[in-house]
Amino acid sequence: MDQPKTRTYSVEYELGGGVYFKNMNAESVEEAKHQLQAQQTNASIHAVSLIEENENYAG
């Protein structure tokens, strides 16, 4: 069975008056947003950008 393709996304978010970026390894933009929201529950996500596709990402 094929493994889902993991990509690296840059998530831009605002928290406590500052704007931050965090790289997330995820299968989709939505998953990257959910991962960040789980870590920073009060964050306001501004943008998600694809950085690269990781065909051999081992997790």
Tab-separated table of C-alpha atoms in Angstrom:
chain	number	residue	atom	x	y	z
A	1	MET	CA	0.000	0.000	0.000
A	2	ASP	CA	1.367	3.410	-0.951
A	3	GLN	CA	2.248	5.842	1.802
A	4	PRO	CA	0.578	9.267	1.540
A	5	LYS	CA	2.918	11.938	0.194
A	6	THR	CA	4.222	14.211	2.939
A	7	ARG	CA	5.091	17.805	2.154
A	8	THR	CA	6.693	20.600	4.133
A	9	TYR	CA	4.496	23.654	4.616
A	10	SER	CA	5.331	27.036	6.120
A	11	VAL	CA	2.485	28.241	8.306
A	12	GLU	CA	2.290	31.972	9.086
A	13	TYR	CA	0.352	32.792	12.224
A	14	GLU	CA	-0.255	35.569	14.726
A	15	LEU	CA	-0.024	34.982	18.446
A	16	GLY	CA	0.128	37.554	21.224
A	17	GLY	CA	0.649	40.460	18.832
A	18	GLY	CA	3.591	38.842	17.010
A	19	VAL	CA	3.684	37.177	13.600
A	20	TYR	CA	5.511	33.848	13.402
A	21	PHE	CA	6.323	31.124	10.885
A	22	LYS	CA	6.568	27.407	11.576
A	23	ASN	CA	7.398	24.570	9.203
A	24	MET	CA	5.009	21.628	9.408
A	25	ASN	CA	5.295	18.215	7.737
A	26	ALA	CA	1.811	17.263	6.568
A	27	GLU	CA	-0.127	15.602	3.767
A	28	SER	CA	-2.226	18.698	2.982
A	29	VAL	CA	-2.683	22.394	3.715
A	30	GLU	CA	-5.600	21.563	6.003
A	31	GLU	CA	-3.549	19.061	7.993
A	32	ALA	CA	-0.736	21.617	8.416
A	33	LYS	CA	-3.273	24.142	9.739
A	34	HIS	CA	-4.764	21.574	12.129
A	35	GLN	CA	-1.322	20.589	13.441
A	36	LEU	CA	-0.408	24.196	14.197
A	37	GLN	CA	-3.802	24.925	15.761
A	38	ALA	CA	-3.349	21.886	18.037
A	39	GLN	CA	0.020	23.260	19.229
A	40	GLN	CA	-0.993	26.940	19.442
A	41	THR	CA	-4.698	26.984	20.276
A	42	ASN	CA	-4.954	30.804	20.357
A	43	ALA	CA	-3.081	31.361	17.095
A	44	SER	CA	-4.683	33.097	14.141
A	45	ILE	CA	-3.415	31.478	10.933
A	46	HIS	CA	-2.700	33.951	8.129
A	47	ALA	CA	-1.206	31.775	5.370
A	48	VAL	CA	0.083	28.317	4.505
A	49	SER	CA	2.721	27.889	1.781
A	50	LEU	CA	4.119	24.723	0.250
A	51	ILE	CA	7.899	24.620	0.704
A	52	GLU	CA	8.784	21.224	-0.771
A	53	GLU	CA	7.504	17.739	-1.394
A	54	ASN	CA	9.175	15.071	0.733
A	55	GLU	CA	8.937	11.822	-1.182
A	56	ASN	CA	11.217	9.984	1.244
A	57	TYR	CA	10.113	11.579	4.527
A	58	ALA	CA	10.327	8.961	7.279
A	59	GLY	CA	8.320	10.863	9.864
